[in-house]
Amino acid sequence: MIPESRIPTHPGEMLVEEFLKPKRISQAAFARKLGIPLNRVNEIVKGKRGVTADTAWKFSLALGTTPEFWMMLQSNRDLALARPKRIGPRRAARPMAAGRSAAAKSHP
């Protein structure tokens, strides 16, 4: 469940705080190890860029995690940022009913 009271942590913050700082690895050294440009790592760390599937694989292989870990961090953040604002009950979206759609009902 994605918390509604706060935006989930960006994967870049997790990368720095939980992996690079404790292991005393610089962004430049990490980028070299992964064979990717430094600006790619730096933009992720600064939250200006998201983690792609390719990056998730690279991070997971280098850090002993899974690509799903990185993709879930990114997905949770993206979903929270895209969450619609609360709307009044009169305009609230309603789930579609099972069975025939409205379009199918108008055409026998």
PDB file of C-alpha atoms in Angstrom:
ATOM      1  CA  MET A   1       0.000   0.000   0.000  1.00  0.00           C
ATOM      2  CA  ILE A   2       1.306   3.411  -0.961  1.00  0.00           C
ATOM      3  CA  PRO A   3       1.045   5.906   1.899  1.00  0.00           C
ATOM      4  CA  GLU A   4      -1.207   8.873   1.119  1.00  0.00           C
ATOM      5  CA  SER A   5       0.371  11.173   3.690  1.00  0.00           C
ATOM      6  CA  ARG A   6       3.801  11.395   2.051  1.00  0.00           C
ATOM      7  CA  ILE A   7       5.577  10.831  -1.242  1.00  0.00           C
ATOM      8  CA  PRO A   8       7.670   7.622  -1.181  1.00  0.00           C
ATOM      9  CA  THR A   9      11.441   7.911  -1.190  1.00  0.00           C
ATOM     10  CA  HIS A  10      13.090   8.414  -4.563  1.00  0.00           C
ATOM     11  CA  PRO A  11      15.364   5.512  -5.570  1.00  0.00           C
ATOM     12  CA  GLY A  12      18.274   7.952  -5.815  1.00  0.00           C
ATOM     13  CA  GLU A  13      17.972   8.858  -2.148  1.00  0.00           C
ATOM     14  CA  MET A  14      17.886   5.169  -1.260  1.00  0.00           C
ATOM     15  CA  LEU A  15      20.948   4.556  -3.434  1.00  0.00           C
ATOM     16  CA  VAL A  16      22.974   7.235  -1.671  1.00  0.00           C
ATOM     17  CA  GLU A  17      21.816   6.747   1.915  1.00  0.00           C
ATOM     18  CA  GLU A  18      21.622   2.957   2.064  1.00  0.00           C
ATOM     19  CA  PHE A  19      24.352   1.874  -0.351  1.00  0.00           C
ATOM     20  CA  LEU A  20      26.892   4.462  -1.483  1.00  0.00           C
ATOM     21  CA  LYS A  21      27.477   6.355   1.795  1.00  0.00           C
ATOM     22  CA  PRO A  22      27.765   3.256   4.027  1.00  0.00           C
ATOM     23  CA  LYS A  23      30.197   1.659   1.569  1.00  0.00           C
ATOM     24  CA  ARG A  24      32.031   4.940   1.012  1.00  0.00           C
ATOM     25  CA  ILE A  25      31.579   4.701  -2.749  1.00  0.00           C
ATOM     26  CA  SER A  26      31.505   7.921  -4.737  1.00  0.00           C
ATOM     27  CA  GLN A  27      28.994   8.485  -7.496  1.00  0.00           C
ATOM     28  CA  ALA A  28      31.874   8.619  -9.975  1.00  0.00           C
ATOM     29  CA  ALA A  29      33.296   5.272  -8.809  1.00  0.00           C
ATOM     30  CA  PHE A  30      29.827   3.705  -8.907  1.00  0.00           C
ATOM     31  CA  ALA A  31      29.211   4.997 -12.437  1.00  0.00           C
ATOM     32  CA  ARG A  32      32.583   3.602 -13.572  1.00  0.00           C
ATOM     33  CA  LYS A  33      31.779   0.226 -11.996  1.00  0.00           C
ATOM     34  CA  LEU A  34      28.446   0.115 -13.844  1.00  0.00           C
ATOM     35  CA  GLY A  35      29.900   1.409 -17.096  1.00  0.00           C
ATOM     36  CA  ILE A  36      27.413   4.262 -17.288  1.00  0.00           C
ATOM     37  CA  PRO A  37      27.863   8.039 -17.471  1.00  0.00           C
ATOM     38  CA  LEU A  38      28.335   9.873 -14.181  1.00  0.00           C
ATOM     39  CA  ASN A  39      25.531  12.300 -15.040  1.00  0.00           C
ATOM     40  CA  ARG A  40      23.085   9.369 -15.203  1.00  0.00           C
ATOM     41  CA  VAL A  41      23.919   8.356 -11.630  1.00  0.00           C
ATOM     42  CA  ASN A  42      23.983  11.976 -10.454  1.00  0.00           C
ATOM     43  CA  GLU A  43      20.572  12.778 -11.963  1.00  0.00           C
ATOM     44  CA  ILE A  44      19.070   9.708 -10.265  1.00  0.00           C
ATOM     45  CA  VAL A  45      20.667  10.693  -6.950  1.00  0.00           C
ATOM     46  CA  LYS A  46      19.270  14.234  -7.262  1.00  0.00           C
ATOM     47  CA  GLY A  47      15.811  12.897  -8.122  1.00  0.00           C
ATOM     48  CA  LYS A  48      15.871  14.468 -11.576  1.00  0.00           C
ATOM     49  CA  ARG A  49      15.784  11.119 -13.338  1.00  0.00           C
ATOM     50  CA  GLY A  50      13.941   7.905 -12.653  1.00  0.00           C
ATOM     51  CA  VAL A  51      15.259   4.364 -12.570  1.00  0.00           C
ATOM     52  CA  THR A  52      14.661   2.422 -15.783  1.00  0.00           C
ATOM     53  CA  ALA A  53      14.597  -1.351 -16.100  1.00  0.00           C
ATOM     54  CA  ASP A  54      18.142  -1.266 -17.499  1.00  0.00           C
ATOM     55  CA  THR A  55      19.379   0.810 -14.570  1.00  0.00           C
ATOM     56  CA  ALA A  56      17.517  -1.420 -12.103  1.00  0.00           C
ATOM     57  CA  TRP A  57      19.409  -4.439 -13.455  1.00  0.00           C
ATOM     58  CA  LYS A  58      22.745  -2.619 -13.249  1.00  0.00           C
ATOM     59  CA  PHE A  59      22.093  -1.438  -9.685  1.00  0.00           C
ATOM     60  CA  SER A  60      20.921  -4.875  -8.559  1.00  0.00           C
ATOM     61  CA  LEU A  61      23.933  -6.699  -9.962  1.00  0.00           C
ATOM     62  CA  ALA A  62      26.369  -4.178  -8.473  1.00  0.00           C
ATOM     63  CA  LEU A  63      24.702  -3.924  -5.067  1.00  0.00           C
ATOM     64  CA  GLY A  64      23.388  -7.444  -4.433  1.00  0.00           C
ATOM     65  CA  THR A  65      19.739  -6.434  -4.583  1.00  0.00           C
ATOM     66  CA  THR A  66      17.051  -7.324  -7.106  1.00  0.00           C
ATOM     67  CA  PRO A  67      15.889  -5.266 -10.081  1.00  0.00           C
ATOM     68  CA  GLU A  68      12.373  -5.506  -8.649  1.00  0.00           C
ATOM     69  CA  PHE A  69      13.553  -3.613  -5.550  1.00  0.00           C
ATOM     70  CA  TRP A  70      14.602  -0.612  -7.650  1.00  0.00           C
ATOM     71  CA  MET A  71      11.590  -0.782  -9.945  1.00  0.00           C
ATOM     72  CA  MET A  72       9.209  -0.940  -6.975  1.00  0.00           C
ATOM     73  CA  LEU A  73      10.810   2.132  -5.406  1.00  0.00           C
ATOM     74  CA  GLN A  74      10.375   3.991  -8.690  1.00  0.00           C
ATOM     75  CA  SER A  75       6.862   2.687  -9.284  1.00  0.00           C
ATOM     76  CA  ASN A  76       5.675   3.621  -5.787  1.00  0.00           C
ATOM     77  CA  ARG A  77       6.997   7.144  -6.212  1.00  0.00           C
ATOM     78  CA  ASP A  78       5.523   7.548  -9.693  1.00  0.00           C
ATOM     79  CA  LEU A  79       2.112   6.323  -8.533  1.00  0.00           C
ATOM     80  CA  ALA A  80       2.113   8.664  -5.551  1.00  0.00           C
ATOM     81  CA  LEU A  81       3.029  11.646  -7.714  1.00  0.00           C
ATOM     82  CA  ALA A  82       0.313  10.771 -10.235  1.00  0.00           C
ATOM     83  CA  ARG A  83      -2.372  10.156  -7.592  1.00  0.00           C
ATOM     84  CA  PRO A  84      -5.470  12.190  -8.447  1.00  0.00           C
ATOM     85  CA  LYS A  85      -6.501  14.871  -6.018  1.00  0.00           C
ATOM     86  CA  ARG A  86      -9.565  13.981  -3.979  1.00  0.00           C
ATOM     87  CA  ILE A  87     -12.746  14.956  -5.730  1.00  0.00           C
ATOM     88  CA  GLY A  88     -16.220  15.416  -4.309  1.00  0.00           C
ATOM     89  CA  PRO A  89     -18.662  12.493  -4.100  1.00  0.00           C
ATOM     90  CA  ARG A  90     -20.819  13.817  -6.964  1.00  0.00           C
ATOM     91  CA  ARG A  91     -17.902  13.708  -9.386  1.00  0.00           C
ATOM     92  CA  ALA A  92     -16.103  10.666  -8.041  1.00  0.00           C
ATOM     93  CA  ALA A  93     -15.246   8.016 -10.581  1.00  0.00           C
ATOM     94  CA  ARG A  94     -17.276   4.875 -10.168  1.00  0.00           C
ATOM     95  CA  PRO A  95     -15.974   1.396 -10.891  1.00  0.00           C
ATOM     96  CA  MET A  96     -17.356  -0.185 -14.025  1.00  0.00           C
ATOM     97  CA  ALA A  97     -20.072  -2.741 -13.424  1.00  0.00           C
ATOM     98  CA  ALA A  98     -19.519  -6.314 -14.512  1.00  0.00           C
ATOM     99  CA  GLY A  99     -21.287  -7.406 -17.648  1.00  0.00           C
ATOM    100  CA  ARG A 100     -21.982  -5.465 -20.791  1.00  0.00           C
ATOM    101  CA  SER A 101     -20.555  -1.998 -21.239  1.00  0.00           C
ATOM    102  CA  ALA A 102     -22.753   1.036 -21.840  1.00  0.00           C
ATOM    103  CA  ALA A 103     -21.663   1.086 -25.483  1.00  0.00           C
ATOM    104  CA  ALA A 104     -22.594  -2.564 -25.931  1.00  0.00           C
ATOM    105  CA  LYS A 105     -26.037  -1.984 -24.353  1.00  0.00           C
ATOM    106  CA  SER A 106     -26.896   0.776 -26.822  1.00  0.00           C
ATOM    107  CA  HIS A 107     -26.168  -1.512 -29.782  1.00  0.00           C
ATOM    108  CA  PRO A 108     -28.182  -4.760 -29.714  1.00  0.00           C
TER     109      PRO A 108
END
